[in-house]
mmCIF file of C-alpha atoms in Angstrom:
data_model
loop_
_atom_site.group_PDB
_atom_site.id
_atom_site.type_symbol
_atom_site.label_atom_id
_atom_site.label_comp_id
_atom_site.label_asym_id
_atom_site.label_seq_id
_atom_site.Cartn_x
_atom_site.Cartn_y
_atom_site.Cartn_z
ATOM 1 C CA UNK F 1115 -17.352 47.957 -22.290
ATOM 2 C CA UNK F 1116 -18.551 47.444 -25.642
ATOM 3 C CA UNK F 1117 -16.042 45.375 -27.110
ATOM 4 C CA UNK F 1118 -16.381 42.966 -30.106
ATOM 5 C CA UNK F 1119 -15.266 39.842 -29.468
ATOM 6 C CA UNK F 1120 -15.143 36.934 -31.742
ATOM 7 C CA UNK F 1121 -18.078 34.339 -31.275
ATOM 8 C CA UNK F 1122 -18.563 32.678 -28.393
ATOM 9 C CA UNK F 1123 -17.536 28.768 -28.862
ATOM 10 C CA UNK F 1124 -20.783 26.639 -28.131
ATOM 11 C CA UNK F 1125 -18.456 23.929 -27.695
ATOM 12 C CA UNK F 1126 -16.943 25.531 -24.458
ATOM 13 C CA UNK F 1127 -19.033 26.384 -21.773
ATOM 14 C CA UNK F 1128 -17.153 28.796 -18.372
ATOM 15 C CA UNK F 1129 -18.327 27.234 -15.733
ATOM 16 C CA UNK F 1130 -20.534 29.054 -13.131
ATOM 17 C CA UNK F 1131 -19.536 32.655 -15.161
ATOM 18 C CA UNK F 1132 -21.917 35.149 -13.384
ATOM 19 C CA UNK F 1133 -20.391 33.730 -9.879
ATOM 20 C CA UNK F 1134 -16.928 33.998 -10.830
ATOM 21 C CA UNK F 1135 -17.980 37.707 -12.804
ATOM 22 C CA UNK F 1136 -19.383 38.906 -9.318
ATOM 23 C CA UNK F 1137 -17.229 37.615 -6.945
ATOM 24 C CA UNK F 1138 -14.088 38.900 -9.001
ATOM 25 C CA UNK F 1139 -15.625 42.493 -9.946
ATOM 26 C CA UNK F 1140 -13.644 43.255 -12.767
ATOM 27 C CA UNK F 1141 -12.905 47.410 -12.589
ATOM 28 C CA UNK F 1142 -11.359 49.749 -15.589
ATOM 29 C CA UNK F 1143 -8.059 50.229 -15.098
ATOM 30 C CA UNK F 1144 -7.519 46.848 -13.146
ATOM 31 C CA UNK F 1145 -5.004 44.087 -13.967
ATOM 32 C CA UNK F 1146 -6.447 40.152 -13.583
ATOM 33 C CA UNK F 1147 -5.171 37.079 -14.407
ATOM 34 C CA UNK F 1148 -6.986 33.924 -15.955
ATOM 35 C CA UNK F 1149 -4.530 31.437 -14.416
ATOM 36 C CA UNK F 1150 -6.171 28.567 -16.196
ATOM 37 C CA UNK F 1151 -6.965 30.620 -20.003
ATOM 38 C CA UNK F 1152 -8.614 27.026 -21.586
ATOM 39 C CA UNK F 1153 -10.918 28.340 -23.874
ATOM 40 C CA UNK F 1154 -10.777 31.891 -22.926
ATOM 41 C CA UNK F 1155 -14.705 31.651 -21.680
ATOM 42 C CA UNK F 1156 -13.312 33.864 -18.513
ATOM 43 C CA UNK F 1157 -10.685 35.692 -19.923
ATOM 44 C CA UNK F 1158 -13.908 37.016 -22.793
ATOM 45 C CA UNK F 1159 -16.405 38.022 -20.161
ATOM 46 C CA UNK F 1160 -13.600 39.915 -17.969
ATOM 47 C CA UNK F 1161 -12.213 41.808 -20.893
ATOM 48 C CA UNK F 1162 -15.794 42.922 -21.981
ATOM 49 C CA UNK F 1163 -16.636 43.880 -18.470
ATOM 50 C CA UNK F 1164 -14.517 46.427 -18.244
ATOM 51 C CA UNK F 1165 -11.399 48.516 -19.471
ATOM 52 C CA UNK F 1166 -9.249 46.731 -17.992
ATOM 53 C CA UNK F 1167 -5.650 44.282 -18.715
ATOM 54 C CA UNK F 1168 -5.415 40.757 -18.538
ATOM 55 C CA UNK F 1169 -2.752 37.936 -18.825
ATOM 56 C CA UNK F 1170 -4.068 34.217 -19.895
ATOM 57 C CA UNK F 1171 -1.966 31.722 -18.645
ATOM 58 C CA UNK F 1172 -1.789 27.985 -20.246
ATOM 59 C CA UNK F 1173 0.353 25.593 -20.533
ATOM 60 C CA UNK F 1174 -1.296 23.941 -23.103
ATOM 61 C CA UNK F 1175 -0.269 25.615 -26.150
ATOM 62 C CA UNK F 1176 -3.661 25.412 -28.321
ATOM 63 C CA UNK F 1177 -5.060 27.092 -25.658
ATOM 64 C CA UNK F 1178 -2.462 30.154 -26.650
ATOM 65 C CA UNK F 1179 -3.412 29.510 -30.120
ATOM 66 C CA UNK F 1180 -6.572 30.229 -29.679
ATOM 67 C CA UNK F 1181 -6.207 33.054 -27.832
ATOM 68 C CA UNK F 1182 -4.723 34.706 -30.227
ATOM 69 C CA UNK F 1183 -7.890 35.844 -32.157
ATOM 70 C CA UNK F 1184 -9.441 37.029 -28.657
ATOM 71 C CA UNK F 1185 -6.358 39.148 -28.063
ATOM 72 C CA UNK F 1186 -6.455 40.921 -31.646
ATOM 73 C CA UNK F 1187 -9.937 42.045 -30.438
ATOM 74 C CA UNK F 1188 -8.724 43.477 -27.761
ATOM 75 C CA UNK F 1189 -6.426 46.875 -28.266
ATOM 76 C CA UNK F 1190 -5.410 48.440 -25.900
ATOM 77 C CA UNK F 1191 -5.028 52.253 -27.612
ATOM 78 C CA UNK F 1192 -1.014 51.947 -28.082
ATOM 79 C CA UNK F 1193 -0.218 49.438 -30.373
ATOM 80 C CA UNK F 1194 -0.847 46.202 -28.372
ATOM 81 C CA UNK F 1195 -3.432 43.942 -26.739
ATOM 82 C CA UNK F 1196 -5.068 44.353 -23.480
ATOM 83 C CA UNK F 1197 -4.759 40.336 -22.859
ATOM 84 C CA UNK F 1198 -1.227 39.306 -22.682
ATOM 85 C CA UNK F 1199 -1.114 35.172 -23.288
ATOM 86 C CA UNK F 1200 1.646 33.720 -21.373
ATOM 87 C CA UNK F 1201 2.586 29.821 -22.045
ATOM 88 C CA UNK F 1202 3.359 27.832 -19.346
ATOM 89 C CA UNK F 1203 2.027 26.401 -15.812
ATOM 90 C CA UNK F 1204 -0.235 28.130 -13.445
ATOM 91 C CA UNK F 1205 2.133 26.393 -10.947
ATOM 92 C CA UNK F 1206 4.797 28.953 -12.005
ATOM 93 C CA UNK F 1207 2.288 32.104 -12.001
ATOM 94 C CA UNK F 1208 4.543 34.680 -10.249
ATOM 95 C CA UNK F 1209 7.756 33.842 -12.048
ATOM 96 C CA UNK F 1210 5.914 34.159 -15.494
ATOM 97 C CA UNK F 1211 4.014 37.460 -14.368
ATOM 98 C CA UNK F 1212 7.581 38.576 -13.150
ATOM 99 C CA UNK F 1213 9.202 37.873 -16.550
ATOM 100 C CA UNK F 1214 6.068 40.244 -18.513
ATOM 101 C CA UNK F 1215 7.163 42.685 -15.623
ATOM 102 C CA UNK F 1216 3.892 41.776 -12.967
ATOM 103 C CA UNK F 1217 4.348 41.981 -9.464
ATOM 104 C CA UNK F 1218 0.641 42.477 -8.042
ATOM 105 C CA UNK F 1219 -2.596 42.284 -9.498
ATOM 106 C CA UNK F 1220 -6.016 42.894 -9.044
ATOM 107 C CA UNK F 1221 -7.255 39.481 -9.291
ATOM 108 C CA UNK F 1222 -6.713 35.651 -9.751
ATOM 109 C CA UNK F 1223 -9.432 33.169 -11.460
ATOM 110 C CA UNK F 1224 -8.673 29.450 -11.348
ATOM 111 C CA UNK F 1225 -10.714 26.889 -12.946
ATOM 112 C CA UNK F 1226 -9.139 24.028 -11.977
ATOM 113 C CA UNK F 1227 -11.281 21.717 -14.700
ATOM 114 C CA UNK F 1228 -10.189 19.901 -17.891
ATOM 115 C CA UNK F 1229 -10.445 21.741 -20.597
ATOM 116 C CA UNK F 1230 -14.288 21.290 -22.592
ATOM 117 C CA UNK F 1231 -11.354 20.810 -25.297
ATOM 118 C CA UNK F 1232 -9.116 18.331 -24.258
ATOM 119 C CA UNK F 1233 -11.586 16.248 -23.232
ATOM 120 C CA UNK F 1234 -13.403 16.454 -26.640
ATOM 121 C CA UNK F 1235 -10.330 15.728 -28.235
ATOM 122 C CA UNK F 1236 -9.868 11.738 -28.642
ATOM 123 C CA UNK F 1237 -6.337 12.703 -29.712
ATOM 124 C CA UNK F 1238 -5.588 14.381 -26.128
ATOM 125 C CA UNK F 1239 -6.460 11.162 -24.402
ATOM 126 C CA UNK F 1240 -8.844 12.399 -21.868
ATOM 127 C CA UNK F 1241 -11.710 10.632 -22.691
ATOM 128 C CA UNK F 1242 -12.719 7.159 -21.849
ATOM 129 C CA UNK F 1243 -15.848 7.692 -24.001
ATOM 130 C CA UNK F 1244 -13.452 7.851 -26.825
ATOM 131 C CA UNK F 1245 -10.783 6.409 -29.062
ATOM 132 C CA UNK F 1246 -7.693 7.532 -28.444
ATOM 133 C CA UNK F 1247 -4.161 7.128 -27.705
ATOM 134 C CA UNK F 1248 -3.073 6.940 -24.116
ATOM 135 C CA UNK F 1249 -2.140 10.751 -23.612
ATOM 136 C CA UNK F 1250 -3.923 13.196 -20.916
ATOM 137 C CA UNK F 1251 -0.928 15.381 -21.449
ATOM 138 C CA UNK F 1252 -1.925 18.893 -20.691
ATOM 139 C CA UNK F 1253 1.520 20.089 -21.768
ATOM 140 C CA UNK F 1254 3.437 18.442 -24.930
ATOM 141 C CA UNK F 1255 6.102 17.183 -22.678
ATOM 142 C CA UNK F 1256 6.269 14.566 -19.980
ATOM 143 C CA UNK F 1257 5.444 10.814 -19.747
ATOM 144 C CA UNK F 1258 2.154 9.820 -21.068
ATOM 145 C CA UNK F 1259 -0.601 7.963 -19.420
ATOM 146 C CA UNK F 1260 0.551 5.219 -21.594
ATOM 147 C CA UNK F 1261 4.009 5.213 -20.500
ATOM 148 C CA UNK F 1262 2.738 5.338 -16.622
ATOM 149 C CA UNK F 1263 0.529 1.833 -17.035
ATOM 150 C CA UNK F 1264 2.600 -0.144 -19.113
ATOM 151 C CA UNK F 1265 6.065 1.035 -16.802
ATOM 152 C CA UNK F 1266 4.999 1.537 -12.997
ATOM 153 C CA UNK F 1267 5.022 -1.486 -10.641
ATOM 154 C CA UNK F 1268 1.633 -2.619 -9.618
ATOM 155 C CA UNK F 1269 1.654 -1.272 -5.925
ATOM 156 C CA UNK F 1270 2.916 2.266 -7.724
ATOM 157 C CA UNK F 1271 -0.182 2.444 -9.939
ATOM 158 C CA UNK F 1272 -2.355 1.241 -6.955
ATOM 159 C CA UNK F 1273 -1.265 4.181 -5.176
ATOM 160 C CA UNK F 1274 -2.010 6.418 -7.732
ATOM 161 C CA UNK F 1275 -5.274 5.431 -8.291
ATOM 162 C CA UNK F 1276 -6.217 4.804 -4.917
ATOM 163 C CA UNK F 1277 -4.797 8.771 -3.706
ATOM 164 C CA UNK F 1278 -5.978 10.516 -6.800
ATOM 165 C CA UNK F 1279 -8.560 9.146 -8.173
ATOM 166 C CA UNK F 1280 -10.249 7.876 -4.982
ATOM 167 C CA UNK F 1281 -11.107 4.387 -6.503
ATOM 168 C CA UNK F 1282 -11.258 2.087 -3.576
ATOM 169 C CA UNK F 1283 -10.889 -0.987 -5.744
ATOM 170 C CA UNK F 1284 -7.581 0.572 -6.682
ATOM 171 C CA UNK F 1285 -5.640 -2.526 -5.931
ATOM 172 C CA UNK F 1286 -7.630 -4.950 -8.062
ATOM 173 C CA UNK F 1287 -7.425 -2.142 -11.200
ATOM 174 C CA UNK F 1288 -4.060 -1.928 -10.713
ATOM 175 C CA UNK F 1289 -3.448 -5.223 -10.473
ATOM 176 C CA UNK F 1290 -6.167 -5.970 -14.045
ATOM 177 C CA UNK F 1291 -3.530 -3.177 -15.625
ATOM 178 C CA UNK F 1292 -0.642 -5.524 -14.826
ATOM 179 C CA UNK F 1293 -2.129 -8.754 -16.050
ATOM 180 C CA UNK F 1294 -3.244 -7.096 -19.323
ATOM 181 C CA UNK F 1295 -0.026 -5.068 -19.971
ATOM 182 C CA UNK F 1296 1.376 -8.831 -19.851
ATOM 183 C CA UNK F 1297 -0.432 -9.271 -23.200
ATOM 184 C CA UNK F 1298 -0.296 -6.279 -25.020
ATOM 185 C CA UNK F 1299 1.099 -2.299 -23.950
ATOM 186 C CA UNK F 1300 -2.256 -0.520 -23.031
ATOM 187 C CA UNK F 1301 -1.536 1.993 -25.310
ATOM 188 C CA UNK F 1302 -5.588 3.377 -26.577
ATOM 189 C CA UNK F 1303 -8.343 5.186 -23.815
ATOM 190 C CA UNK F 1304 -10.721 2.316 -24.992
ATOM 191 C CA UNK F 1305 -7.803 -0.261 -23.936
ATOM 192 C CA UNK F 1306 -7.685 0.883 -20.446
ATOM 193 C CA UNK F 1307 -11.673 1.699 -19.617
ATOM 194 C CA UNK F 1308 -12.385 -1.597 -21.052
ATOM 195 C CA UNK F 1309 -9.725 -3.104 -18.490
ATOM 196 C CA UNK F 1310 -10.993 -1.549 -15.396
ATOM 197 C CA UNK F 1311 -14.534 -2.264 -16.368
ATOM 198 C CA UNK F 1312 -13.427 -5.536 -16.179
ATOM 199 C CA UNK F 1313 -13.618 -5.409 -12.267
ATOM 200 C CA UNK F 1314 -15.272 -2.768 -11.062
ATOM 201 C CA UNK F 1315 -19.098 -2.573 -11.457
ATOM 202 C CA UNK F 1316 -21.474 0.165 -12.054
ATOM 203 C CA UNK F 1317 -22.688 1.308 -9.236
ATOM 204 C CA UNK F 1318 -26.208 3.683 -8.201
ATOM 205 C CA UNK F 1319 -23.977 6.592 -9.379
ATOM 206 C CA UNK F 1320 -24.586 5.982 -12.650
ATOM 207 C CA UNK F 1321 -20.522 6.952 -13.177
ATOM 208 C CA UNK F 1322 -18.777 5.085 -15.448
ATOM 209 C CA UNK F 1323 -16.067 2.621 -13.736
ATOM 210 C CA UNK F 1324 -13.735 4.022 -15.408
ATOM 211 C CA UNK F 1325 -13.758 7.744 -14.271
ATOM 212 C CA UNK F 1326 -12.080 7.384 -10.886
ATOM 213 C CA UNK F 1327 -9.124 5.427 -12.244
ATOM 214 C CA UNK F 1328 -8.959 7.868 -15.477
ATOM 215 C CA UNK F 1329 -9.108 11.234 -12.961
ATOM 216 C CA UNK F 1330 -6.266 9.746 -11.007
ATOM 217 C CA UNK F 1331 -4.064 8.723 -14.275
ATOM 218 C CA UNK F 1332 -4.791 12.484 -15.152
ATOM 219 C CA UNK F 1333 -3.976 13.967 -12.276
ATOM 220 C CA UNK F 1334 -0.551 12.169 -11.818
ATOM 221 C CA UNK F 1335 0.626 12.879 -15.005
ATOM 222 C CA UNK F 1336 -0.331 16.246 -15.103
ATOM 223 C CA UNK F 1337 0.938 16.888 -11.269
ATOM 224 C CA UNK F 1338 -2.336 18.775 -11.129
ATOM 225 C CA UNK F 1339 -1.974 18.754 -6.765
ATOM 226 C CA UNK F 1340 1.302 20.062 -7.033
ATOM 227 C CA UNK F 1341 0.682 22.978 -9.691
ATOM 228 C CA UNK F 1342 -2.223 24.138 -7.003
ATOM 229 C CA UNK F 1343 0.103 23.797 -4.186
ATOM 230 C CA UNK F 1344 2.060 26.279 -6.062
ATOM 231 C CA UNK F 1345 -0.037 28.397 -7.676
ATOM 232 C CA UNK F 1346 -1.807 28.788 -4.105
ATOM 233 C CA UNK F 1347 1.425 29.598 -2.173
ATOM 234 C CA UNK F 1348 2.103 32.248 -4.893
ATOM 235 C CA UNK F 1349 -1.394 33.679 -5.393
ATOM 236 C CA UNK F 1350 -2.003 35.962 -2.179
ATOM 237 C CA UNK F 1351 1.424 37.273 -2.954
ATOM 238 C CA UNK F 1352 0.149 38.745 -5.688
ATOM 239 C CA UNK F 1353 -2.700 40.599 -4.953
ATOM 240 C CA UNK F 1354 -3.057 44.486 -3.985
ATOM 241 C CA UNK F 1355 -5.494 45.525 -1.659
ATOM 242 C CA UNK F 1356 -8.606 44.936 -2.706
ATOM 243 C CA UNK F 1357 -7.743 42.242 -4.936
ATOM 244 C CA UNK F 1358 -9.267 38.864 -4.990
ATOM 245 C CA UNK F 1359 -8.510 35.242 -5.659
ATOM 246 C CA UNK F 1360 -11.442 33.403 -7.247
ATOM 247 C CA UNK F 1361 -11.397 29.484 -7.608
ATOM 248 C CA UNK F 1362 -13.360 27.305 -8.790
ATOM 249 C CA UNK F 1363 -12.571 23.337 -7.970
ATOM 250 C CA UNK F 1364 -14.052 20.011 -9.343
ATOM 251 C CA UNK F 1365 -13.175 17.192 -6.619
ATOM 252 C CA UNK F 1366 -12.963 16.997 -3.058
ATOM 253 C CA UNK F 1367 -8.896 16.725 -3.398
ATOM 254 C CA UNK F 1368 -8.654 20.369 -5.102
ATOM 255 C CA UNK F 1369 -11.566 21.708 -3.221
ATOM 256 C CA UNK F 1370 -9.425 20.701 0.089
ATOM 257 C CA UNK F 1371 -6.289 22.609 -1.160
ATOM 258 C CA UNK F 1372 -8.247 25.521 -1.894
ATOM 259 C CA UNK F 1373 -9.995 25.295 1.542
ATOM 260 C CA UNK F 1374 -7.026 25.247 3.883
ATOM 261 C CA UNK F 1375 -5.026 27.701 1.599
ATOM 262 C CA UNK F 1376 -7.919 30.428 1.899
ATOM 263 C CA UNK F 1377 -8.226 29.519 5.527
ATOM 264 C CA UNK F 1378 -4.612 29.793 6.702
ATOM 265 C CA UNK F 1379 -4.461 33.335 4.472
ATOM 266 C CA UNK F 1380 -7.166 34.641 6.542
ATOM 267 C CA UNK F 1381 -6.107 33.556 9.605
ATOM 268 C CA UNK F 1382 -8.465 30.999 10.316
ATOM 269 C CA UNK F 1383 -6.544 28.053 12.084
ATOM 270 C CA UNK F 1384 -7.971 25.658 14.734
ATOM 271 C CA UNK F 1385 -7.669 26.445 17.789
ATOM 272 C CA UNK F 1386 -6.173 24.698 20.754
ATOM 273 C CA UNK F 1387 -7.846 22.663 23.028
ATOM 274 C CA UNK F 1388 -8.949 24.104 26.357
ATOM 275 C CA UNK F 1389 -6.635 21.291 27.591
ATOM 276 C CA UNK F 1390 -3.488 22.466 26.070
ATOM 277 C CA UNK F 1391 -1.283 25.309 27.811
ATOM 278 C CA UNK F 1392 -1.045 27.286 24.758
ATOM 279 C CA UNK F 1393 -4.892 28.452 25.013
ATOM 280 C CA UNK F 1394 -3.854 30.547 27.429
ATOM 281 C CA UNK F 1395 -1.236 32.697 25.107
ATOM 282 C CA UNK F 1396 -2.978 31.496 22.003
ATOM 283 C CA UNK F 1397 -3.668 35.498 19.695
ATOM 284 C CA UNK F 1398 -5.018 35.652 16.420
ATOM 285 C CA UNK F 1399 -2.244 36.547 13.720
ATOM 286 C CA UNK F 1400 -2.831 39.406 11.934
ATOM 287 C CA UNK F 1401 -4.026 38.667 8.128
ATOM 288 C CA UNK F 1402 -4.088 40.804 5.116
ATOM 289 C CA UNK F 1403 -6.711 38.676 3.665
ATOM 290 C CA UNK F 1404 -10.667 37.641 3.990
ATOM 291 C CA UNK F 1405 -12.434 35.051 3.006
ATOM 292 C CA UNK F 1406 -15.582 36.329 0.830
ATOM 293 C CA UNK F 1407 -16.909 32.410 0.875
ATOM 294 C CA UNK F 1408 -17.775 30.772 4.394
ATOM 295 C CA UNK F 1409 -18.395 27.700 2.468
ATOM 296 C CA UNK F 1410 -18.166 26.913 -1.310
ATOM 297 C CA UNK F 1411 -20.799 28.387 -3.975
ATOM 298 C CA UNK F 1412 -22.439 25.718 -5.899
ATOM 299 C CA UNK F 1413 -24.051 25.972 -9.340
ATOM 300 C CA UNK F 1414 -27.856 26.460 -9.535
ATOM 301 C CA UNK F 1415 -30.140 23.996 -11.091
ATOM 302 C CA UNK F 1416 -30.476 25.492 -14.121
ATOM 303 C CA UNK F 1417 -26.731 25.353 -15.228
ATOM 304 C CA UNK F 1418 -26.196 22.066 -14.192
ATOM 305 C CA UNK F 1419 -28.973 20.818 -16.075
ATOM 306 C CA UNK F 1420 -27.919 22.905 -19.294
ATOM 307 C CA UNK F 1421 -23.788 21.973 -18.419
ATOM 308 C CA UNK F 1422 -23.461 18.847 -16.799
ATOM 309 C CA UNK F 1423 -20.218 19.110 -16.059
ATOM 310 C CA UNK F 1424 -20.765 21.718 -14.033
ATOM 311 C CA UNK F 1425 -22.622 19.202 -11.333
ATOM 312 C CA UNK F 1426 -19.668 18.960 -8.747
ATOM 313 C CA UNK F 1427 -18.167 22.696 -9.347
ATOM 314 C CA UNK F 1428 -17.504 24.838 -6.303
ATOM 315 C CA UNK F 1429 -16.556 28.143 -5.903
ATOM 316 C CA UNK F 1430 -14.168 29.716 -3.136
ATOM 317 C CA UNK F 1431 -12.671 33.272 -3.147
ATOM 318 C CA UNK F 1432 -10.892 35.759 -0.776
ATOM 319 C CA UNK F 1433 -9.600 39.131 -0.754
ATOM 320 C CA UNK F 1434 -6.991 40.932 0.135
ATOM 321 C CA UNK F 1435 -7.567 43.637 2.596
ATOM 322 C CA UNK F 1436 -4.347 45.272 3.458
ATOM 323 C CA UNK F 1437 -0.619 45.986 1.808
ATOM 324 C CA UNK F 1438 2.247 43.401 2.956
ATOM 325 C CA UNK F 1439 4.014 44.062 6.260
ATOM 326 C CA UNK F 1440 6.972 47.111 5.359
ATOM 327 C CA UNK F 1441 10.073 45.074 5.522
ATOM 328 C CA UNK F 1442 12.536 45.255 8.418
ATOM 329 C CA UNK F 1443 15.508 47.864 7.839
ATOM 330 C CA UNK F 1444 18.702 45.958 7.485
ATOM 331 C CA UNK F 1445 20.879 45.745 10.333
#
């Protein structure tokens, strides 16, 4: 495809592209889905791979906005756009594919990242680096970060911090939080990274303290584990033969998800012990899917050292291999 796309944004940089490109194998005539649109880095490189339809989902809605100038790029030869930009939560993927009339695709990608542009934003709150109010709001609706440290009881926030943002000094954050709210409502980025700072110390890392406590702030507010629950329950629905699921993860607590999702899709449970009298019946299901990654796909060298944030990326994908089961006749 020669298509002419607006200019790529330096500012926002797909992470591990030729990986996702080759392991999704965009064809003409297919129909994909960029569950996580962002700055459109995937949804450009499918479109201009080949002649083929896509539908960007977001449920950020500047990431719609600025779709809209990749989509008027993109005609497809009667009247319309061959990327269709759908507003709401990859969580809900097959109810908003249903409503544009979608029932099975050709392939899923899933980046399941910040946005380059939220965190860039001081406004969005992402940031620890910078001033900003107390958002990480990937939506416009919802509690703020703000609202969940100045308003949840201390063993609450522990919790969260401990679970999602895998801070083993959780409890004495949680309980810094607490004794600064008491002061003054946390209510800037700056506020809160200064606060956990305050007890827990740099380490060999070379992370800032604050990252583990800011991921799991994020990640609660967002319900980011639930959304891939979801989205992963709903995405091997979706996919004709041949089609494939491509995601790309950032922690160990998505990465997991993804994992045992792909696994139980392809059939590959544990098995019982020797010991148990169920070995002796035990059969493989039958699966319609495959798993095209034994373990994840990591970045090379040379992208992590031109895209840092693409140190801790891994990449998982299946495909699916066979039609659903024909229903039973009714009795």
């Amino acid at each position: 495809m020669n298509a002419h796309f607006p200019p790529h944004d330096p500012g926002h940089v797909p992470v591990m592209l030729a990986e996702v490109m080759a392991y999704l194998a965009p064809r003409d005539g297919g129909r994909y889905v960029d569950g996580t649109f962002g700055g459109g880095g995937y949804a450009r490189a499918i479109l201009a791979s080949a002649n083929c339809r896509l539908w960007g989902i977001d449920r950020d809605p500047a990431a719609i906005a600025r779709g809209d100038a990749l989509a008027a790029t993109c005609p497809d030869g009667q009247g319309g756009s061959r990327l269709r930009l759908l507003h709401g939560g990859f969580g809900d993927m097959a109810a908003l594919l249903a409503e544009d009339g979608v029932t099975a695709v050709d392939g899923i990608v899933l980046d399941l990242g910040v946005s380059s542009y939220q965190i860039d934003e001081a406004d969005r709150g992402f940031s620890f680096r910078m001033d900003g109010p107390l958002d990480m709001r990937m939506a416009d609706t919802g509690p703020t970060a703000a609202d969940v440290v100045n308003t949840l009881p201390e063993e609450e926030l522990a919790d969260i911090i401990y679970h999602y943002g895998e801070e083993r000094l959780s409890r004495r954050v949680a309980r810094a939080i607490v004794a600064a709210r008491a002061e003054a409502p946390l209510l800037r980025t700056t506020q809160l990274a200064d606060v956990v700072r305050s007890v827990v110390r740099p380490d060999r890392s070379g992370i800032d303290p604050a990252t583990r406590t800011f991921q799991g702030l994020r990640i609660h507010v967002n319900d980011e584990l639930g959304q891939i629950r979801r989205v992963l329950e709903q995405a091997p629905g979706l996919l004709a033969p041949g089609g494939r699921l491509v995601v790309v993860s950032f922690h160990s607590l998505e990465d997991r998800l993804v994992k045992q999702a792909m696994s139980s899709a392809a059939g590959r449970v544990p098995a019982p012990s020797r010991h148990d009298p169920r070995a002796m019946t035990a059969r493989a299901a039958p699966t319609r899917f495959t798993l095209l990654t034994g373990r994840p796909i990591r970045p090379g060298p040379e992208e992590t050292s031109r895209n840092p944030r693409a140190r801790s990326a891994r990449l998982r994908a299946m495909e699916c291999i066979a039609p659903p089961p024909a229903s039973e006749p009714a009795a």
